[in-house]
XYZ file of N, CA and C in Angstrom:
456
model
N 77.192 178.690 120.074
C 76.060 179.288 119.222
C 75.565 178.435 118.322
N 74.224 178.653 118.233
C 73.344 177.749 117.452
C 72.875 178.595 116.067
N 73.321 179.497 115.426
C 73.084 180.255 114.470
C 73.540 179.280 113.195
N 72.428 179.101 112.638
C 72.234 178.083 111.182
C 72.439 178.723 109.907
N 72.020 179.935 110.116
C 72.010 180.817 108.570
C 72.324 182.281 109.055
N 73.418 182.646 108.157
C 74.209 183.794 108.274
C 73.900 184.884 106.989
N 73.204 185.593 106.761
C 73.020 186.740 105.580
C 73.547 188.090 105.692
N 74.647 188.195 104.940
C 75.554 189.547 105.030
C 75.489 190.064 103.762
N 74.748 190.251 102.733
C 74.601 190.649 101.383
C 74.870 192.225 101.451
N 75.680 192.880 100.627
C 75.527 194.358 100.543
C 75.810 195.010 101.596
N 77.030 194.541 102.189
C 77.570 195.238 103.551
C 79.218 195.941 102.929
N 79.597 195.658 101.985
C 80.698 196.209 101.591
C 82.277 195.626 102.468
N 81.812 194.478 102.877
C 82.797 193.293 103.635
C 83.656 192.915 102.439
N 85.225 193.451 103.035
C 86.460 193.069 102.098
C 86.941 191.926 102.573
N 86.676 191.140 103.704
C 87.396 190.174 104.281
C 86.269 189.088 105.002
N 86.452 187.803 104.989
C 85.731 186.841 105.603
C 86.564 186.566 106.674
N 86.137 186.908 107.948
C 86.708 186.496 109.052
C 85.755 186.495 110.593
N 86.554 185.982 111.380
C 85.697 185.714 112.776
C 84.796 184.657 112.813
N 84.530 183.790 111.831
C 83.534 183.162 111.973
C 83.533 181.661 112.633
N 84.939 181.487 112.831
C 84.993 180.082 113.943
C 84.155 179.662 114.785
N 83.967 180.438 115.699
C 83.017 180.171 116.425
C 81.734 179.648 116.095
N 81.102 179.809 114.945
C 79.866 179.499 114.607
C 79.878 177.884 113.723
N 80.091 177.233 114.714
C 80.435 175.414 114.281
C 79.225 175.189 113.493
N 78.033 175.504 113.773
C 76.678 175.028 113.579
C 75.835 175.805 112.449
N 76.773 176.707 111.735
C 76.379 177.248 110.446
C 76.511 176.307 109.355
N 74.751 176.653 108.767
C 74.794 175.572 107.532
C 74.379 176.321 106.315
N 74.324 177.682 106.310
C 74.219 178.647 105.183
C 74.843 179.955 105.450
N 75.791 180.266 104.512
C 76.634 181.247 104.673
C 76.511 182.281 103.438
N 75.497 183.330 103.312
C 75.418 184.142 102.088
C 76.159 185.579 102.076
N 76.877 185.516 101.433
C 77.923 187.000 101.361
C 77.777 187.533 99.948
N 76.627 187.608 99.476
C 76.728 188.224 98.122
C 77.066 189.986 97.874
N 77.238 190.267 96.925
C 77.367 191.575 96.651
C 78.360 192.632 97.594
N 79.138 191.755 97.809
C 80.202 192.689 98.947
C 81.549 193.215 98.142
N 82.514 193.026 98.634
C 83.833 193.434 98.138
C 84.997 192.191 98.542
N 84.629 191.083 98.497
C 85.516 190.170 98.629
C 86.204 189.876 97.750
N 87.567 189.555 97.799
C 88.306 189.215 97.011
C 88.878 187.820 96.925
N 88.748 187.278 97.981
C 89.248 186.058 98.941
C 88.531 185.233 99.159
N 88.435 183.837 99.117
C 87.872 183.114 100.003
C 88.361 182.553 101.085
N 88.280 182.969 102.081
C 89.063 182.342 103.325
C 88.342 182.656 104.406
N 88.989 181.855 105.816
C 88.432 182.132 107.094
C 87.485 181.245 107.290
N 87.196 180.040 106.394
C 86.126 179.139 106.616
C 86.348 177.763 107.117
N 87.436 177.266 107.569
C 88.143 176.484 107.761
C 87.013 175.734 109.019
N 86.564 176.700 109.851
C 85.958 176.211 111.162
C 84.286 175.898 110.920
N 83.938 175.932 109.436
C 82.731 175.734 109.322
C 82.297 174.451 108.543
N 82.405 173.433 109.267
C 82.308 172.089 108.442
C 81.191 171.615 108.209
N 80.133 172.147 109.239
C 78.693 171.707 108.707
C 77.886 172.692 107.494
N 78.766 173.520 106.987
C 78.188 174.651 105.912
C 77.781 173.640 104.873
N 76.607 174.092 104.428
C 75.851 173.322 103.433
C 75.560 174.217 102.170
N 75.571 175.512 102.094
C 75.300 176.430 101.383
C 76.281 177.410 101.513
N 76.932 177.793 100.398
C 77.882 178.991 100.384
C 77.702 179.709 99.186
N 77.209 181.167 99.583
C 76.821 182.030 98.529
C 77.759 183.288 98.682
N 78.413 183.065 97.348
C 79.453 184.325 97.495
C 79.171 185.120 96.164
N 78.288 185.254 95.648
C 78.025 185.580 94.069
C 78.248 187.559 94.245
N 78.847 187.861 93.082
C 78.859 189.294 92.839
C 79.757 189.953 93.657
N 81.099 189.290 93.935
C 82.326 189.759 94.607
C 83.346 190.049 93.565
N 84.458 190.134 94.089
C 85.716 190.313 93.291
C 86.423 188.997 93.472
N 86.007 187.908 93.844
C 86.880 186.928 93.918
C 87.446 185.942 92.762
N 88.777 185.858 92.849
C 89.489 185.678 91.705
C 89.772 184.090 91.684
N 89.837 183.448 92.868
C 90.280 182.113 92.851
C 89.687 181.358 93.555
N 89.230 179.775 93.420
C 88.313 179.034 94.159
C 89.248 178.413 95.043
N 89.336 178.655 96.347
C 90.235 178.253 97.157
C 89.731 178.455 98.820
N 90.298 177.961 99.615
C 89.924 177.967 101.008
C 88.350 177.160 101.497
N 88.297 176.282 100.323
C 87.203 175.062 100.327
C 87.564 173.968 100.998
N 88.807 173.751 101.629
C 89.125 172.317 101.717
C 88.351 171.380 103.279
N 88.033 172.332 103.954
C 87.017 171.705 105.066
C 85.706 171.601 104.888
N 85.043 172.142 103.976
C 83.642 172.113 103.622
C 82.991 171.035 102.715
N 83.233 169.989 103.321
C 82.950 168.759 102.644
C 81.719 168.429 102.686
N 80.772 169.057 103.596
C 79.177 168.940 103.191
C 78.763 169.749 102.480
N 79.159 170.659 101.864
C 78.847 171.540 100.954
C 77.853 171.130 99.770
N 76.541 171.566 99.769
C 75.892 170.646 98.573
C 75.831 172.048 97.498
N 75.515 173.249 98.107
C 75.484 174.477 97.133
C 76.603 175.531 97.249
N 77.481 175.709 96.027
C 78.341 176.635 95.685
C 77.915 177.610 94.499
N 77.651 178.830 95.245
C 77.302 180.162 94.504
C 78.336 181.165 94.212
N 79.321 180.749 93.166
C 80.205 181.904 92.789
C 80.281 182.805 91.766
N 78.861 182.819 91.579
C 78.527 183.745 89.895
C 78.965 184.895 90.128
N 79.398 185.402 89.073
C 79.471 186.828 89.140
C 80.565 187.665 89.492
N 81.902 186.688 89.698
C 83.133 186.965 90.155
C 84.185 187.152 88.806
N 85.393 186.848 89.083
C 86.529 187.122 88.392
C 87.343 185.908 88.339
N 86.626 184.725 88.627
C 87.526 183.612 88.442
C 88.054 182.949 87.296
N 89.188 182.571 86.699
C 89.556 182.172 85.693
C 89.733 180.811 85.514
N 89.910 180.013 86.723
C 90.242 178.526 86.644
C 89.466 177.873 87.687
N 88.648 177.084 87.220
C 87.992 176.076 87.846
C 89.103 175.234 89.028
N 88.774 175.308 90.052
C 90.086 174.346 90.666
C 89.567 174.391 92.236
N 90.302 173.274 93.012
C 89.915 173.170 94.607
C 88.534 172.977 94.781
N 87.747 172.018 93.914
C 86.536 171.683 94.308
C 86.390 170.403 94.115
N 87.409 169.683 93.651
C 86.698 168.001 93.264
C 86.518 167.433 94.600
N 87.244 167.646 95.673
C 87.154 167.169 97.040
C 85.535 167.115 97.413
N 84.639 168.412 97.024
C 83.479 168.597 97.567
C 82.376 167.527 96.837
N 82.619 166.036 97.829
C 81.877 165.145 96.945
C 80.401 165.256 97.307
N 79.795 166.400 97.877
C 78.261 166.133 98.442
C 77.922 167.424 97.812
N 78.758 167.959 96.672
C 77.979 169.246 96.018
C 77.098 168.551 94.820
N 75.862 169.555 95.135
C 74.973 169.069 94.039
C 74.453 170.308 93.039
N 74.907 171.538 93.340
C 74.783 172.727 92.631
C 76.017 173.554 92.780
N 76.529 173.877 91.551
C 77.576 174.499 91.324
C 77.364 176.188 90.530
N 77.038 177.042 90.976
C 76.668 178.242 90.153
C 77.969 179.139 89.987
N 78.574 178.951 88.850
C 80.093 179.574 88.541
C 79.791 180.498 87.128
N 78.675 180.895 87.014
C 78.431 181.798 85.521
C 78.691 182.767 85.993
N 79.006 183.667 84.637
C 79.361 185.144 84.729
C 81.143 185.123 85.127
N 81.691 184.111 85.225
C 83.180 184.336 85.306
C 84.242 184.563 84.056
N 85.320 184.083 84.142
C 86.079 183.829 83.184
C 86.749 182.460 82.811
N 86.143 181.423 82.976
C 86.567 179.997 82.980
C 86.671 179.389 81.549
N 87.750 178.905 80.970
C 87.856 178.784 79.466
C 88.808 177.556 79.306
N 88.967 176.827 80.317
C 89.726 175.962 80.142
C 88.877 174.301 80.495
N 88.632 173.536 79.304
C 87.798 172.498 79.580
C 88.486 171.125 80.233
N 89.908 171.159 80.404
C 90.701 170.230 81.193
C 90.377 170.575 82.457
N 90.175 171.730 82.986
C 90.258 172.007 84.464
C 88.684 171.652 84.719
N 87.951 172.100 83.880
C 86.448 171.628 83.887
C 86.009 170.361 84.637
N 86.857 169.334 83.317
C 86.938 167.765 83.523
C 87.585 167.252 84.598
N 88.709 167.806 85.129
C 89.107 167.586 86.024
C 88.432 167.530 87.658
N 87.842 168.786 87.714
C 87.280 169.434 88.757
C 85.659 168.535 89.070
N 85.303 168.590 87.776
C 83.601 168.062 87.918
C 83.245 166.466 87.893
N 84.296 166.051 87.145
C 84.192 164.606 87.033
C 84.079 163.785 88.090
N 84.930 163.854 89.169
C 84.557 163.347 90.377
C 83.555 163.785 91.442
N 82.557 164.600 90.974
C 81.414 165.045 91.732
C 80.394 164.525 91.325
N 79.846 163.278 92.080
C 79.124 161.974 91.718
C 77.541 162.872 91.911
N 77.365 163.558 92.634
C 76.080 164.007 93.010
C 75.839 165.051 92.571
N 76.663 166.006 91.868
C 76.185 167.075 90.833
C 75.092 167.084 89.870
N 74.249 167.609 90.086
C 72.982 167.662 89.390
C 72.817 169.066 88.366
N 73.448 170.174 88.901
C 72.876 171.368 88.398
C 74.343 172.274 88.384
N 74.587 172.505 87.328
C 75.850 173.521 86.944
C 75.414 174.776 85.877
N 75.843 176.095 86.529
C 75.968 176.996 85.773
C 77.192 177.223 85.433
N 77.514 177.633 84.252
C 78.627 178.193 83.331
C 78.387 179.026 82.420
N 77.231 179.221 82.222
C 77.086 180.349 81.319
C 77.732 181.801 81.374
N 78.163 182.350 80.204
C 78.688 183.627 79.976
C 80.247 183.463 80.761
N 80.810 182.278 80.469
C 82.173 181.700 80.761
C 82.423 181.679 79.360
N 83.839 182.078 79.091
C 84.513 181.750 77.449
C 83.986 180.071 77.246
N 84.007 179.399 77.834
C 83.940 177.812 77.836
C 82.261 177.827 77.026
N 81.528 178.661 77.129
C 80.207 178.508 76.560
C 80.083 178.650 75.044
N 81.127 179.332 74.500
C 81.138 179.419 73.031
C 81.563 178.500 72.738
N 82.015 177.267 72.943
C 82.307 176.037 72.446
C 80.839 175.616 71.969
N 80.817 175.395 70.738
C 79.347 174.738 70.115
C 79.145 173.229 70.812
N 79.873 172.630 71.491
C 79.559 171.266 72.242
C 79.606 171.437 73.448
N 79.344 172.497 74.277
C 79.350 173.098 75.315
C 78.461 172.190 76.555
N 77.190 172.212 76.273
C 76.286 171.265 76.711
C 76.739 169.971 76.751
N 76.989 169.387 75.496
C 77.420 167.872 75.360
C 78.689 167.622 76.574
N 79.645 168.257 76.233
C 80.879 168.105 76.935
C 80.561 168.130 78.266
N 79.779 169.131 78.892
C 79.454 169.026 80.488
C 78.806 167.661 80.666
N 77.752 167.253 79.900
C 77.137 166.131 80.333
C 77.948 164.922 80.243
N 78.963 164.798 78.973
C 79.818 163.619 79.454
C 80.846 163.883 80.274
N 81.176 165.049 80.928
C 82.125 164.947 81.978
C 81.251 164.567 83.401
N 80.050 165.276 83.212
C 79.347 164.936 84.241
C 78.047 164.205 84.107
N 77.914 162.906 84.384
C 76.751 162.409 83.708
C 75.350 162.421 84.550
N 75.794 162.953 85.772
C 74.585 163.140 86.716
C 74.156 164.378 86.525
N 74.480 165.279 85.587
C 73.755 166.680 85.412
C 72.285 166.342 85.091
N 71.364 167.285 85.927
C 70.008 167.443 85.368
C 69.544 168.406 84.685
N 70.695 169.443 85.007
C 70.252 170.669 84.682
C 71.764 171.479 84.284
N 71.638 171.968 82.942
C 72.874 173.267 82.967
C 72.344 174.594 82.487
N 72.947 175.186 83.139
C 72.316 176.757 83.312
C 71.052 176.531 83.524
N 69.992 177.433 82.625
C 68.687 177.421 83.068
C 67.821 176.276 82.230
N 68.608 175.395 81.660
C 67.799 174.131 80.890
C 68.114 172.992 81.479
N 66.882 172.452 81.579
C 67.107 171.030 82.187
C 67.714 169.809 81.233
N 68.491 169.030 81.563
C 69.007 167.942 80.352
C 68.143 167.131 79.731
């Protein structure tokens, strides 16, 4: 199968499955479904864009094989911990706004290895209440050009 982009937004999906045959998939868009877990993506090693906003996802997991990912959108979920993304060395954009992330140590550990990261959205997470929010993000990830909707 030569399918490169798959859009399945607003389909009431509860699980990511049966995608292994789509080895050429570059963009997977599953926003506004009923997903609670990131799973079933191990065979999608060519994936560059993963869009999972506005679901019920609680953990960043199941991303081990996605080393070519350059955009990860998990905005508007129930994620409490920034985890399991430090290996995504090609990640350029992380949209993780409107979640429940509150630990700067986790942010540092996960974002500092990402040398290609240029854009991060973490607004409307508890960490944004820190008066040094933007400065800390820039220190953790000097490559950032955009924090939330504002250029650095």
